[in-house]
Amino acid sequence: MPAVFTFLFLMKPYYITTAIDYTNAAPHIGHAYEKVLADVMARFQRLTGREVYFLTGVDQHGQKVQKSAEKMGISPQEFVDGVTEKFTALWSRLGVDYDGWAATTDEKHKRVVQAALQKLKDCGQLYTAKTKGFYSERAEQFLTDKERLEDGTFGEEWGTVTEIEEENWYFKLGEHVEWLRAFIQSHPDFITPAFRTADVLNALENSGGQDLCISRPVERLSWGIPLPFDERFVNYVWFDALVNYISFAGYLSEEAGNADMPVFARLWPADAHVIGKDILIPAHAIYWPIMLHALGFSDEEMPKLIVHGWWNIRGKKMSKSLGNVVDPQNVSDIFTPEGLRFYLMRDMATGYDADLSEERMEIAYNKELAGGLGNLLNRSLSMAQKYRSGVLAVSAYDDEIHQALRQTVADTVPRYLEKMQTWQIHQGIEEVWKIVFQANQFVDLTAPFKLAKDSEQAARLDSVLYHLAETLLHVSVLLTPIIPQACAKMREQIGWVMPEGFTFADLHWGLLKDGHQLNQPVPLFPRLELPVAE
Ligand code: MSP
């Protein structure tokens, strides 16, 4: 790699984005999971010393929004503004700390979508055609014979399906399918987890090279971005939404006349598009790379997709019709925002589905956070206050039990880093919990309350208290991406301020110096008295 590219790469921020959430309804737990997952990775990357740009936002156009607004007798903008506030309030509550906010009704975004459409038209990628076909209002798309059931009808999931004939603008998607197939085969890191790649290749095999209709006539849908070259149409909502990943990163900002945007060449390509499995095919694995390719992006400029699974309820999908949609605000009222963050990260293996369980939430909070981590902090600091007025002494005492705890801490850090880098957040947490577990055992084994009664054991007691404080400090750094506020409180109680620019590489045994003053313990996770879950 030429030196200048190496330099640019080293300087490149970690650019992470998520799906932008539809603003046709209030946020639910699945939305919360995805944003927390991305936030955890953003915080983790920062602690590896990398600059991070974290973009998330809301998808505000489309027919569902137009219809909901009509029903309520308000303008679509008023409607989406109301729903958007619910999302932003939730992110602030859950500590989802993004750098950029992608709201698709933002004029800057609209101008970039229009510039991108114009660019595609200028290079001959768009054309008009009249088609007659079956249109699903719910899916906002034309259906093909593949969607028909055996009896020739379309399934209930498509809602009302009507036959219509209309003119529209099409994007020559089919022209690029061969390129995409070759790209996916030669870039196994395009989709994580890799097992989803086979589904994409199958979909390409089955759907052949159909072009993509990228317009909707204004009579049917006015709530969208007007095509810059044909005022009879607005842009198809998925095209508009996908462009957010580049528009808010500064793509075509000059052409669009957008000021104060990030420098696109610094951010792009995205290191992670965090999306759910339901929107991998066709939107993110087919339309999106082909749109980029047609706009002139090279293979090296394709983003990486991180595809997570779904939260279900007793094996069933959450849906309004089943009445089992879980409101993350309610859950965070009960289990605290960081209790919810911890549960969501702890109980889902990235890429796979998981069942949302109140019982498991209670265990995660009361047993693991309160009983495991909170209790360790509390008893360690209480003993240090009681026996040494909170002053630590570096002691010459050592034995196998002390060595074993130091060894576990030292072994855990690289294992944790590897798990987190590869999105195995739940395993990263498991690694840290090995420390928590062993440190609690360490208290039982070393019995500081007995040592305190024997003045000859003073050096040993000092060593025990020091080991506990130092271990807790390590834990407070490692868990920062997952439960940032609780970890900051832990460090406050330990009396240690994380220096500016501190990274995981700076984590080493001996951060607390001889004579270090600890603060008074304050319960981190007060136990929750909850009715036993059914
Ligand atoms: N607006 C589109 C995305 C456009 S991205 C250019 C959309 N919005 S959505 O609100 O329906 O979904 C947003 C994200 O939430 C998606 O990644 C989706 O997979 C995720 N989840 C929605 N329900 C979910 C669960 N039950 N569980 C986990 N995540 C799921 O699709």
Coordinates of C-alpha atoms and ligand atoms in Angstrom, one line a residue:
M1 CA 0.0 0.0 0.0
P2 CA 1.5 3.4 -0.9
A3 CA 2.5 5.5 2.2
V4 CA -0.2 8.1 1.6
F5 CA -3.0 5.5 1.6
T6 CA -1.6 3.8 4.7
F7 CA -1.6 7.2 6.4
L8 CA -5.2 7.9 5.3
F9 CA -6.3 4.4 6.4
L10 CA -4.7 4.9 9.8
M11 CA -6.4 8.2 10.2
K12 CA -9.8 6.9 9.0
P13 CA -12.4 7.0 11.7
Y14 CA -14.4 3.9 12.4
Y15 CA -17.7 4.7 10.6
I16 CA -20.6 2.9 12.1
T17 CA -24.3 3.3 11.1
T18 CA -27.5 1.5 11.7
A19 CA -30.7 1.0 9.9
I20 CA -32.8 4.1 10.1
D21 CA -36.1 3.4 11.9
Y22 CA -39.4 3.9 10.3
T23 CA -41.4 6.7 11.9
N24 CA -44.8 5.2 11.3
A25 CA -45.0 3.9 14.8
A26 CA -43.3 4.2 18.2
P27 CA -39.9 2.5 18.9
H28 CA -39.9 -1.1 20.1
I29 CA -37.4 -3.3 21.7
G30 CA -35.9 -4.5 18.4
H31 CA -35.1 -0.9 17.5
A32 CA -33.5 -0.4 20.9
Y33 CA -31.3 -3.5 20.6
E34 CA -29.9 -2.4 17.3
K35 CA -29.0 1.1 18.4
V36 CA -27.5 -0.2 21.7
L37 CA -25.5 -2.8 19.8
A38 CA -24.0 0.0 17.5
D39 CA -23.5 2.2 20.5
V40 CA -21.6 -0.5 22.3
M41 CA -19.3 -1.0 19.3
A42 CA -18.8 2.7 18.9
R43 CA -17.8 3.1 22.5
F44 CA -15.6 0.0 22.3
Q45 CA -13.8 1.3 19.2
R46 CA -13.2 4.6 20.9
L47 CA -11.5 2.8 23.8
T48 CA -9.2 1.0 21.3
G49 CA -8.0 4.5 20.5
R50 CA -9.8 4.8 17.2
E51 CA -11.8 7.9 16.2
V52 CA -15.4 7.0 15.6
Y53 CA -18.3 8.4 13.6
F54 CA -21.6 6.9 14.7
L55 CA -24.6 7.8 12.5
T56 CA -28.2 6.7 13.2
G57 CA -31.5 8.3 12.5
V58 CA -35.1 7.9 11.2
D59 CA -36.7 6.9 7.9
Q60 CA -39.5 9.5 7.6
H61 CA -41.0 9.1 4.1
G62 CA -43.3 6.6 2.5
Q63 CA -46.9 5.6 2.2
K64 CA -47.3 4.3 5.7
V65 CA -46.4 7.7 7.1
Q66 CA -48.7 9.5 4.7
K67 CA -51.6 7.2 5.6
S68 CA -51.1 7.5 9.4
A69 CA -50.9 11.3 9.1
E70 CA -54.0 11.4 7.0
K71 CA -55.9 9.2 9.6
M72 CA -54.9 11.6 12.3
G73 CA -55.7 14.7 10.3
I74 CA -52.3 16.2 10.6
S75 CA -49.5 16.8 8.1
P76 CA -47.0 14.0 7.5
Q77 CA -44.2 16.3 8.8
E78 CA -46.1 16.9 12.0
F79 CA -46.7 13.2 12.3
V80 CA -43.0 12.2 11.8
D81 CA -41.8 14.9 14.0
G82 CA -43.9 13.5 16.8
V83 CA -42.7 9.9 16.3
T84 CA -39.1 11.1 15.8
E85 CA -39.2 12.7 19.3
K86 CA -40.0 9.3 20.8
F87 CA -36.9 7.8 19.2
T88 CA -34.6 10.6 20.2
A89 CA -35.9 10.5 23.8
L90 CA -35.3 6.8 23.9
W91 CA -31.8 7.1 22.6
S92 CA -30.9 9.7 25.1
R93 CA -32.4 7.6 27.9
L94 CA -30.5 4.5 26.8
G95 CA -27.2 6.4 26.4
V96 CA -27.1 5.8 22.6
D97 CA -24.6 8.5 21.9
Y98 CA -24.4 9.2 18.1
D99 CA -22.4 11.7 16.3
G100 CA -24.7 12.2 13.3
W101 CA -28.5 12.2 13.0
A102 CA -29.9 11.0 9.8
A103 CA -33.5 12.2 9.4
T104 CA -34.6 11.7 5.8
T105 CA -36.8 14.9 5.7
D106 CA -33.6 16.9 6.3
E107 CA -33.2 19.2 3.3
K108 CA -29.5 18.3 3.0
H109 CA -30.3 14.6 2.6
K110 CA -33.0 15.4 0.0
R111 CA -30.6 17.4 -2.1
V112 CA -28.1 14.5 -2.0
V113 CA -30.7 12.0 -3.0
Q114 CA -31.6 14.2 -5.9
A115 CA -28.0 14.7 -6.9
A116 CA -27.5 10.9 -6.8
L117 CA -30.6 10.3 -8.9
Q118 CA -29.4 12.9 -11.4
K119 CA -26.0 11.3 -11.5
L120 CA -27.5 7.9 -12.3
K121 CA -29.7 9.4 -14.9
D122 CA -26.8 11.2 -16.6
C123 CA -24.9 8.0 -16.9
G124 CA -27.8 6.2 -18.4
Q125 CA -28.8 4.1 -15.4
L126 CA -32.4 5.2 -15.3
Y127 CA -35.2 4.8 -17.8
T128 CA -39.0 5.1 -17.9
A129 CA -41.4 2.2 -18.6
K130 CA -45.1 1.6 -18.4
T131 CA -46.0 -1.5 -16.5
K132 CA -49.2 -3.2 -15.6
G133 CA -49.0 -5.2 -12.4
F134 CA -50.2 -6.2 -9.0
Y135 CA -49.4 -3.6 -6.4
S136 CA -49.3 -4.2 -2.6
E137 CA -50.1 -1.1 -0.6
R138 CA -48.7 -2.5 2.6
A139 CA -45.3 -3.4 1.0
E140 CA -45.4 -0.4 -1.3
Q141 CA -44.2 -2.5 -4.2
F142 CA -45.4 -4.4 -7.3
L143 CA -45.7 -8.1 -6.8
T144 CA -44.5 -10.8 -9.2
D145 CA -45.7 -14.3 -9.8
K146 CA -43.2 -15.5 -7.3
E147 CA -45.2 -13.9 -4.5
R148 CA -48.3 -15.8 -5.5
L149 CA -49.6 -18.6 -3.3
E150 CA -50.4 -22.0 -4.9
D151 CA -54.0 -21.0 -5.4
G152 CA -52.8 -17.9 -7.4
T153 CA -53.7 -15.3 -4.8
F154 CA -51.3 -13.2 -2.8
G155 CA -50.9 -13.9 0.9
E156 CA -52.3 -11.8 3.7
E157 CA -48.9 -10.4 4.5
W158 CA -49.2 -8.2 1.4
G159 CA -52.4 -6.5 2.5
T160 CA -54.7 -5.1 -0.2
V161 CA -53.3 -6.0 -3.7
T162 CA -54.7 -4.2 -6.7
E163 CA -53.9 -4.4 -10.4
I164 CA -52.7 -1.1 -11.7
E165 CA -51.0 0.2 -14.8
E166 CA -48.6 3.1 -14.5
E167 CA -45.5 4.7 -15.9
N168 CA -42.5 4.8 -13.6
W169 CA -38.7 5.3 -13.5
Y170 CA -36.5 2.2 -13.3
F171 CA -33.0 1.7 -12.2
K172 CA -30.9 -0.8 -14.3
L173 CA -30.3 -3.1 -11.4
G174 CA -30.2 -6.2 -13.5
E175 CA -27.2 -5.0 -15.4
H176 CA -25.1 -5.3 -12.2
V177 CA -26.2 -8.6 -10.8
E178 CA -23.2 -10.5 -12.3
W179 CA -20.9 -8.0 -10.8
L180 CA -22.6 -8.4 -7.4
R181 CA -22.4 -12.1 -7.5
A182 CA -18.7 -12.0 -8.2
F183 CA -18.2 -9.3 -5.6
I184 CA -19.9 -11.3 -2.8
Q185 CA -18.0 -14.4 -3.7
S186 CA -14.7 -12.7 -3.6
H187 CA -15.4 -10.6 -0.5
P188 CA -16.5 -13.0 2.3
D189 CA -16.2 -10.2 4.8
F190 CA -19.0 -8.2 3.1
I191 CA -21.7 -9.8 5.3
T192 CA -21.2 -10.8 8.9
P193 CA -22.2 -13.4 10.0
A194 CA -21.0 -15.2 6.9
F195 CA -23.7 -17.8 7.0
R196 CA -26.2 -15.2 5.7
T197 CA -24.2 -14.9 2.4
A198 CA -25.7 -18.1 1.0
D199 CA -29.2 -16.6 1.3
V200 CA -28.1 -13.6 -0.7
L201 CA -26.5 -15.7 -3.4
N202 CA -29.7 -17.8 -3.6
A203 CA -31.8 -14.7 -3.9
L204 CA -29.7 -13.5 -6.8
E205 CA -30.1 -16.9 -8.4
N206 CA -33.9 -16.8 -8.1
S207 CA -34.7 -13.2 -8.8
G208 CA -32.5 -12.9 -11.9
G209 CA -31.8 -9.5 -13.2
Q210 CA -35.0 -7.6 -12.6
D211 CA -34.6 -3.8 -12.6
L212 CA -35.8 -1.7 -9.7
C213 CA -38.7 0.7 -9.8
I214 CA -37.4 3.8 -8.1
S215 CA -40.3 6.2 -8.4
R216 CA -43.9 6.5 -7.2
P217 CA -46.4 8.7 -9.0
V218 CA -47.3 11.8 -6.9
E219 CA -51.0 11.1 -7.1
R220 CA -50.5 7.9 -5.1
L221 CA -47.7 9.1 -2.9
S222 CA -46.8 12.7 -2.3
W223 CA -44.8 12.2 0.9
G224 CA -41.4 11.6 -0.7
I225 CA -38.4 13.2 -2.4
P226 CA -39.4 14.6 -5.8
L227 CA -37.3 13.2 -8.8
P228 CA -35.2 16.2 -9.9
F229 CA -35.9 15.5 -13.6
D230 CA -39.6 14.6 -13.5
E231 CA -42.0 16.3 -11.1
R232 CA -44.7 13.7 -11.7
F233 CA -42.9 11.4 -9.4
V234 CA -41.3 11.0 -5.9
N235 CA -38.5 8.7 -5.1
Y236 CA -39.2 5.1 -3.8
V237 CA -38.7 5.2 0.0
W238 CA -36.0 2.5 0.1
F239 CA -33.8 4.3 -2.4
D240 CA -34.1 7.5 -0.4
A241 CA -33.5 5.6 2.9
L242 CA -30.4 3.7 1.8
V243 CA -28.8 6.9 0.6
N244 CA -28.7 8.2 4.2
Y245 CA -25.5 6.2 4.8
I246 CA -23.7 8.4 2.3
S247 CA -25.6 11.6 2.3
F248 CA -25.1 12.2 6.0
A249 CA -21.4 11.2 5.6
G250 CA -20.9 14.1 3.2
Y251 CA -21.3 12.4 -0.2
L252 CA -21.9 14.9 -3.0
S253 CA -22.1 17.7 -0.5
E254 CA -20.6 20.2 -2.9
E255 CA -23.0 19.3 -5.8
A256 CA -25.9 19.5 -3.3
G257 CA -24.7 22.8 -1.8
N258 CA -24.5 21.3 1.7
A259 CA -22.3 23.0 4.2
D260 CA -20.9 21.6 7.5
M261 CA -20.9 18.0 6.4
P262 CA -18.3 15.4 7.4
V263 CA -15.5 14.9 4.9
F264 CA -16.8 11.9 2.9
A265 CA -13.3 10.7 1.8
R266 CA -12.3 10.4 5.5
L267 CA -15.4 8.4 6.5
W268 CA -16.2 6.2 3.6
P269 CA -16.4 3.2 3.3
A270 CA -18.5 2.4 6.4
D271 CA -16.9 -0.1 8.7
A272 CA -20.2 -1.4 9.8
H273 CA -23.9 -1.1 8.7
V274 CA -25.8 -2.6 11.6
I275 CA -29.1 -4.0 10.3
G276 CA -31.6 -6.7 11.1
K277 CA -31.9 -9.9 9.1
D278 CA -35.2 -8.9 7.7
I279 CA -33.7 -6.0 5.7
L280 CA -30.7 -7.8 4.3
I281 CA -32.4 -9.1 1.2
P282 CA -33.1 -7.4 -1.1
A283 CA -32.4 -3.9 0.3
H284 CA -29.0 -4.0 1.9
A285 CA -27.3 -7.0 0.1
I286 CA -28.7 -6.3 -3.4
Y287 CA -30.1 -2.8 -4.0
W288 CA -27.5 -1.0 -1.9
P289 CA -24.2 -2.4 -3.2
I290 CA -25.6 -2.1 -6.8
M291 CA -26.6 1.5 -6.2
L292 CA -23.1 2.3 -5.0
H293 CA -21.5 0.4 -7.8
A294 CA -23.6 2.2 -10.4
L295 CA -22.7 5.5 -8.8
G296 CA -19.0 4.6 -9.4
F297 CA -17.9 3.2 -6.1
S298 CA -15.2 0.6 -6.4
D299 CA -15.2 -2.9 -4.8
E300 CA -12.9 -1.5 -2.0
E301 CA -15.5 1.2 -1.3
M302 CA -18.3 -1.2 -0.4
P303 CA -19.5 -1.0 3.2
K304 CA -19.5 -4.0 5.6
L305 CA -22.9 -5.3 6.8
I306 CA -23.4 -6.6 10.3
V307 CA -26.6 -8.5 10.3
H308 CA -28.3 -9.2 13.7
G309 CA -31.1 -11.5 14.5
W310 CA -34.6 -10.8 15.9
W311 CA -35.9 -10.6 19.4
N312 CA -39.0 -12.8 19.5
I313 CA -41.5 -13.5 22.3
R314 CA -41.8 -17.1 23.1
G315 CA -40.6 -18.0 19.6
K316 CA -43.1 -15.7 17.9
K317 CA -42.4 -12.5 16.0
M318 CA -43.4 -9.3 17.9
S319 CA -46.3 -7.7 16.0
K320 CA -49.0 -5.2 16.6
S321 CA -51.6 -7.8 15.5
L322 CA -50.4 -10.3 18.1
G323 CA -50.4 -7.5 20.7
N324 CA -47.0 -8.6 22.0
V325 CA -44.9 -5.6 21.1
V326 CA -42.6 -4.6 24.0
D327 CA -42.0 -1.0 24.7
P328 CA -38.4 -0.3 25.6
Q329 CA -39.3 2.7 27.7
N330 CA -41.4 0.5 30.0
V331 CA -38.6 -2.1 30.3
S332 CA -36.1 0.6 31.1
D333 CA -38.5 2.0 33.7
I334 CA -38.4 -1.3 35.5
F335 CA -34.9 -2.6 34.9
T336 CA -33.2 0.8 34.5
P337 CA -31.7 1.9 31.2
E338 CA -28.4 0.2 31.8
G339 CA -30.1 -2.9 33.1
L340 CA -31.8 -3.1 29.7
R341 CA -28.6 -2.4 27.8
F342 CA -26.9 -5.2 29.7
Y343 CA -29.7 -7.6 29.2
L344 CA -29.9 -7.0 25.4
M345 CA -26.2 -7.5 25.0
R346 CA -25.9 -10.4 27.4
D347 CA -28.8 -12.5 26.0
M348 CA -28.3 -12.3 22.3
A349 CA -25.5 -13.9 20.2
T350 CA -25.0 -11.4 17.5
G351 CA -26.5 -12.7 14.3
Y352 CA -28.9 -15.1 15.8
D353 CA -32.5 -14.7 17.1
A354 CA -33.2 -14.7 20.9
D355 CA -36.3 -14.8 23.0
L356 CA -37.1 -11.8 25.1
S357 CA -37.8 -13.0 28.7
E358 CA -38.8 -11.1 31.7
E359 CA -37.4 -13.8 33.9
R360 CA -34.0 -13.6 32.2
M361 CA -34.1 -9.8 32.6
E362 CA -34.6 -10.2 36.3
I363 CA -31.7 -12.6 36.5
A364 CA -29.4 -10.4 34.5
Y365 CA -30.2 -7.4 36.8
N366 CA -30.6 -9.0 40.2
K367 CA -28.2 -11.8 40.0
E368 CA -25.5 -10.7 37.6
L369 CA -25.4 -6.9 38.0
A370 CA -26.6 -6.5 41.6
G371 CA -25.5 -9.8 43.1
G372 CA -22.3 -10.3 41.1
L373 CA -20.8 -6.9 40.1
G374 CA -22.6 -4.5 42.5
N375 CA -21.9 -6.7 45.5
L376 CA -18.3 -7.1 44.6
L377 CA -17.8 -3.4 44.4
N378 CA -19.7 -2.8 47.6
R379 CA -18.1 -5.3 49.8
S380 CA -14.6 -4.5 48.5
L381 CA -14.9 -0.8 49.2
S382 CA -16.7 -1.3 52.5
M383 CA -13.9 -3.5 53.8
A384 CA -11.3 -1.1 52.5
Q385 CA -13.1 1.7 54.4
K386 CA -13.6 -0.3 57.5
Y387 CA -10.1 -1.7 57.9
R388 CA -7.9 1.0 56.2
S389 CA -10.1 4.1 56.0
G390 CA -10.1 3.6 52.2
V391 CA -6.3 3.9 51.8
L392 CA -4.6 1.3 49.6
A393 CA -1.1 0.1 50.3
V394 CA 1.0 -1.8 47.7
S395 CA 2.0 -4.9 49.7
A396 CA 4.8 -7.3 49.2
Y397 CA 2.5 -10.2 50.2
D398 CA 1.8 -12.7 47.5
D399 CA 0.5 -16.2 47.2
E400 CA -1.2 -18.5 44.6
I401 CA -4.7 -17.1 45.2
H402 CA -3.5 -13.6 44.6
Q403 CA -1.5 -14.7 41.5
A404 CA -4.4 -16.5 40.1
L405 CA -6.7 -13.5 40.3
R406 CA -4.0 -11.3 38.5
Q407 CA -3.6 -14.0 35.9
T408 CA -7.3 -14.2 35.2
V409 CA -7.4 -10.4 34.8
A410 CA -4.4 -10.5 32.5
D411 CA -5.7 -13.4 30.4
T412 CA -9.2 -11.9 30.1
V413 CA -8.2 -8.6 28.5
P414 CA -7.0 -10.0 25.1
R415 CA -9.8 -12.6 25.0
Y416 CA -12.4 -9.8 25.7
L417 CA -10.8 -7.6 23.0
E418 CA -11.0 -10.4 20.4
K419 CA -14.6 -11.2 21.2
M420 CA -15.6 -7.6 21.0
Q421 CA -13.7 -6.8 17.8
T422 CA -15.6 -9.7 16.1
W423 CA -19.0 -8.6 17.4
Q424 CA -19.3 -11.4 20.0
I425 CA -20.5 -8.9 22.6
H426 CA -22.2 -11.6 24.7
Q427 CA -19.0 -13.6 24.9
G428 CA -17.0 -10.4 25.7
I429 CA -19.4 -10.0 28.7
E430 CA -18.9 -13.6 29.7
E431 CA -15.1 -13.1 29.7
V432 CA -15.5 -10.1 32.1
W433 CA -17.8 -12.1 34.3
K434 CA -15.1 -14.7 34.8
I435 CA -13.2 -12.0 36.6
V436 CA -16.2 -10.9 38.6
F437 CA -16.9 -14.5 39.6
Q438 CA -13.3 -15.2 40.6
A439 CA -13.0 -11.9 42.5
N440 CA -16.1 -12.7 44.6
Q441 CA -14.6 -16.2 45.3
F442 CA -11.3 -14.5 46.2
V443 CA -13.1 -12.6 48.9
D444 CA -14.5 -15.8 50.3
L445 CA -11.1 -17.6 50.1
T446 CA -9.0 -14.9 51.6
A447 CA -11.6 -13.9 54.2
P448 CA -10.4 -10.4 54.8
F449 CA -12.7 -10.0 57.8
K450 CA -10.6 -12.7 59.6
L451 CA -7.3 -11.2 58.4
A452 CA -8.4 -7.8 59.9
K453 CA -8.5 -9.4 63.4
D454 CA -4.9 -10.4 63.2
S455 CA -2.3 -7.7 63.1
E456 CA 0.3 -10.1 61.8
Q457 CA -1.8 -10.5 58.6
A458 CA -1.7 -6.8 57.9
A459 CA 0.4 -7.1 54.7
R460 CA -1.8 -9.9 53.5
L461 CA -5.0 -7.8 54.1
D462 CA -3.4 -4.9 52.2
S463 CA -2.7 -7.2 49.3
V464 CA -6.3 -8.5 49.3
L465 CA -7.8 -5.0 49.3
Y466 CA -5.4 -3.8 46.6
H467 CA -6.2 -6.8 44.4
L468 CA -9.9 -6.2 44.7
A469 CA -9.7 -2.5 43.9
E470 CA -7.3 -3.1 40.9
T471 CA -9.6 -5.9 39.6
L472 CA -12.7 -3.7 39.9
L473 CA -10.9 -0.9 38.0
H474 CA -10.1 -3.3 35.2
V475 CA -13.7 -4.5 35.1
S476 CA -14.9 -0.8 35.1
V477 CA -12.9 -0.2 31.9
L478 CA -13.8 -3.4 30.1
L479 CA -17.6 -2.9 30.7
T480 CA -17.6 0.7 29.7
P481 CA -18.9 0.1 26.2
I482 CA -21.9 -1.9 27.6
I483 CA -22.9 0.0 30.8
P484 CA -21.0 3.3 30.6
Q485 CA -22.8 5.1 33.4
A486 CA -22.4 2.4 35.9
C487 CA -18.7 2.0 35.0
A488 CA -18.2 5.8 35.5
K489 CA -19.8 5.5 38.9
M490 CA -17.6 2.5 39.7
R491 CA -14.5 4.6 38.9
E492 CA -15.8 7.5 41.0
Q493 CA -16.1 5.2 43.9
I494 CA -12.7 3.7 43.3
G495 CA -11.5 7.3 43.1
W496 CA -9.8 7.0 39.7
V497 CA -10.3 9.3 36.8
M498 CA -9.8 7.8 33.3
P499 CA -7.2 10.0 31.7
E500 CA -8.2 11.7 28.3
G501 CA -7.3 9.4 25.5
F502 CA -7.0 6.3 27.7
T503 CA -7.3 3.0 25.7
F504 CA -7.5 -0.7 26.5
A505 CA -3.7 -0.8 25.7
D506 CA -3.1 1.4 28.7
L507 CA -4.8 -1.1 31.0
H508 CA -2.3 -2.8 33.2
W509 CA -2.0 -4.0 36.7
G510 CA -0.7 -1.3 39.0
L511 CA -2.8 1.7 37.9
L512 CA -3.7 2.4 41.5
K513 CA -0.7 3.7 43.4
D514 CA 0.5 3.1 46.9
G515 CA -1.5 5.4 49.2
H516 CA -4.5 5.7 46.8
Q517 CA -7.6 6.9 48.5
L518 CA -10.8 5.0 47.7
N519 CA -14.2 6.7 48.1
Q520 CA -17.3 5.5 50.0
P521 CA -19.3 2.7 48.4
V522 CA -22.8 3.6 47.0
P523 CA -24.9 0.7 45.7
L524 CA -24.5 0.5 41.9
F525 CA -27.5 -1.6 41.1
P526 CA -30.0 -1.4 44.0
R527 CA -31.8 -4.7 44.0
L528 CA -35.2 -4.7 42.3
E529 CA -38.2 -6.1 44.1
L530 CA -40.1 -7.6 41.2
P531 CA -43.1 -9.8 41.0
V532 CA -41.8 -13.2 39.9
A533 CA -42.1 -13.5 36.1
E534 CA -44.6 -16.1 34.8
Ligands
MSP1 N1 -36.7 2.0 7.7 C1 -36.2 0.7 7.4 C2 -34.7 0.6 7.3 C3 -34.1 1.5 6.3 S1 -32.3 1.5 6.4 C4 -31.8 2.3 5.1 C5 -36.7 -0.3 8.5 N2 -37.1 0.3 9.6 S2 -37.7 -0.6 10.8 O1 -38.1 0.4 11.8 O2 -38.7 -1.5 10.4 O3 -36.6 -1.4 11.4 C6 -35.4 -0.8 11.8 C7 -34.4 -1.9 12.3 O4 -34.9 -2.5 13.5 C8 -34.1 -2.9 11.3 O5 -32.7 -3.2 11.2 C9 -34.8 -4.1 11.8 O6 -34.2 -5.4 11.5 C10 -34.7 -3.9 13.3 N3 -35.8 -4.6 14.0 C11 -37.1 -4.5 13.9 N4 -37.7 -5.4 14.7 C12 -36.8 -6.2 15.3 C13 -36.8 -7.2 16.3 N5 -37.9 -7.7 16.7 N6 -35.6 -7.6 16.8 C14 -34.4 -7.1 16.4 N7 -34.4 -6.1 15.5 C15 -35.5 -5.8 14.7 O7 -36.6 -1.5 8.2

